[in-house]
Amino acid sequence: MSVSARPEILGLKVYVAGKPIDELKRELGLTEVIKLASNENPLGPSPRAVQAIVEAASTVNLYPLQDHYYLRQKLSQRWNTDMEGIVAGSGLDEMIEFVGTAFIGPGDEAIVPDPSFSSYDHAVEKMAGHLIKVPLKDFTVDVRAMLAAVTPKTKLVFVCNPNNPTGTTISATEVDYLLDHLPPGVVTVLDEAYAEFVDRADYPQSINYVKAGRPVIVQRTFSKVYGLAGLRVGYVITTPQIAGYLQRVRGPFNVSSVAQAAAVAALDDEEHVRQTVANNRAGKEYLYREFERLGLPYVPTQTNFLIVDVKGPSTPVYQALLRQGVIVRQGTFFGLPTMLRVSIGTMEENRRFIQALEKVLPGNAS
Ligand SMILES: Cc1ncc(COP(=O)(O)O)c(C=O)c1O
């Protein structure tokens, strides 16, 4: 018997993730496959986190701490802020859903950069809200254009900083300008999933907006620099009032005990973070040099991925790379049809990617 769901569900798109390594191996009978498609940590998880996972495994008969006490305590020490303003989720994806659930009702508006991270769209549309998509300027979030898009119905403004998929950032001055000019009552989400990779000095210290009582939600994740994407842990730092709303929409045991323990341990693993950032910097410089040698325009990045222009439709290049055992992202997903988005891997993976790219670029095929 046919059933009907809420009408707004029908328009939602099922998320398309980067192709898993095993899937490509299965499909093409390949043995050597690398994945540079989901901005994961190429050095693996923090070894301290792995140890904590092993130790936590023996207590999985018990439910996890529902209040994420030790994780929030550790984060509050790290950020020198109150535990009350910290809320953890099963990845930032879940936190983004909570934000949509807490703030968007039918007909409410949320302003998002375009292109940007697609989970914002899902969280808003699921609640029957309207997305107001504001094009990037020079591949970068355009604060003034976002302000111009504000209406009395605006509830949320999402700022992806650094922006996925372009890898660009906006400065503290620009975020200040945005917050100073938004009407009271509009909540700004500062998604800083890749903040640890940023090396510009004028990047905002967003915790200070929270400490000043501004209506902002600062988002961080353990999926990127800490290498725990498979465990699903992310968190926000926000005002006690906003945290209270997010706690209400959160399910009781949304972060597993294993994930909580691993995240606490990862926060102490400064060496792993240092190595990850150093590997990323070296990989980025290598890729810049190689793209220049190949005459391919790219957008300089503040993250662990970057977009490169293959100067023609990127889908055939993406598919040819798959046949070489290299998984990246095709720009059509982001409305950038001549671009590929490539995560920065280990040096060996970066070299393999460049070799494969050189082989498959139109005009170079052997
Ligand atoms: C900008 C941005 N925000 C949030 C996320 C979600 O991260 P998580 O793995 O914590 O759900 C991602 C993941 O790729 C991202 O790129």
PDB file of C-alpha atoms and ligand atoms in Angstrom, residues 38-39 90-94 96 117 120 160 162 164 191 193-194 219 221-224 229 232-234, ligand 1:
ATOM      1  CA  SER A  38      36.273  13.211   1.001  1.00  0.00           C
ATOM      2  CA  ASN A  39      38.939  15.369   2.665  1.00  0.00           C
ATOM      3  CA  SER A  90      27.411  12.403  15.522  1.00  0.00           C
ATOM      4  CA  GLY A  91      29.594  14.424  13.160  1.00  0.00           C
ATOM      5  CA  LEU A  92      29.004  18.041  12.279  1.00  0.00           C
ATOM      6  CA  ASP A  93      26.423  16.773   9.837  1.00  0.00           C
ATOM      7  CA  GLU A  94      24.170  15.945  12.738  1.00  0.00           C
ATOM      8  CA  ILE A  96      23.841  21.052  11.168  1.00  0.00           C
ATOM      9  CA  PHE A 117      28.617  22.416   1.860  1.00  0.00           C
ATOM     10  CA  TYR A 120      23.088  23.186   5.014  1.00  0.00           C
ATOM     11  CA  CYS A 160      31.563  27.991   5.619  1.00  0.00           C
ATOM     12  CA  PRO A 162      37.103  27.737   5.006  1.00  0.00           C
ATOM     13  CA  ASN A 164      33.975  23.623   0.950  1.00  0.00           C
ATOM     14  CA  ASP A 191      31.435  26.252  10.037  1.00  0.00           C
ATOM     15  CA  ALA A 193      35.482  22.099   9.936  1.00  0.00           C
ATOM     16  CA  TYR A 194      38.921  22.774   8.397  1.00  0.00           C
ATOM     17  CA  GLN A 219      31.324  24.380  14.387  1.00  0.00           C
ATOM     18  CA  THR A 221      34.828  18.405  13.830  1.00  0.00           C
ATOM     19  CA  PHE A 222      37.029  15.427  14.658  1.00  0.00           C
ATOM     20  CA  SER A 223      36.662  14.122  11.100  1.00  0.00           C
ATOM     21  CA  LYS A 224      39.410  16.118   9.458  1.00  0.00           C
ATOM     22  CA  ALA A 229      35.673  10.623  10.162  1.00  0.00           C
ATOM     23  CA  ARG A 232      31.349  10.584  13.611  1.00  0.00           C
ATOM     24  CA  VAL A 233      32.079  13.255  16.204  1.00  0.00           C
ATOM     25  CA  GLY A 234      31.606  16.988  15.809  1.00  0.00           C
TER      26      GLY A 234
HETATM   27  C1  LIG B   1      32.432  22.333   5.610  1.00  0.00           C
HETATM   28  C2  LIG B   1      32.057  21.051   6.249  1.00  0.00           C
HETATM   29  N1  LIG B   1      31.282  21.065   7.333  1.00  0.00           N
HETATM   30  C3  LIG B   1      30.911  19.948   7.942  1.00  0.00           C
HETATM   31  C4  LIG B   1      31.317  18.720   7.473  1.00  0.00           C
HETATM   32  C5  LIG B   1      30.794  17.495   8.144  1.00  0.00           C
HETATM   33  O1  LIG B   1      31.760  16.898   8.888  1.00  0.00           O
HETATM   34  P1  LIG B   1      31.457  15.670   9.842  1.00  0.00           P
HETATM   35  O2  LIG B   1      32.282  14.551   9.330  1.00  0.00           O
HETATM   36  O3  LIG B   1      31.885  16.151  11.192  1.00  0.00           O
HETATM   37  O4  LIG B   1      29.993  15.380   9.770  1.00  0.00           O
HETATM   38  C6  LIG B   1      32.133  18.636   6.355  1.00  0.00           C
HETATM   39  C7  LIG B   1      32.554  17.328   5.832  1.00  0.00           C
HETATM   40  O5  LIG B   1      33.109  17.157   4.795  1.00  0.00           O
HETATM   41  C8  LIG B   1      32.500  19.834   5.716  1.00  0.00           C
HETATM   42  O6  LIG B   1      33.240  19.828   4.606  1.00  0.00           O
END
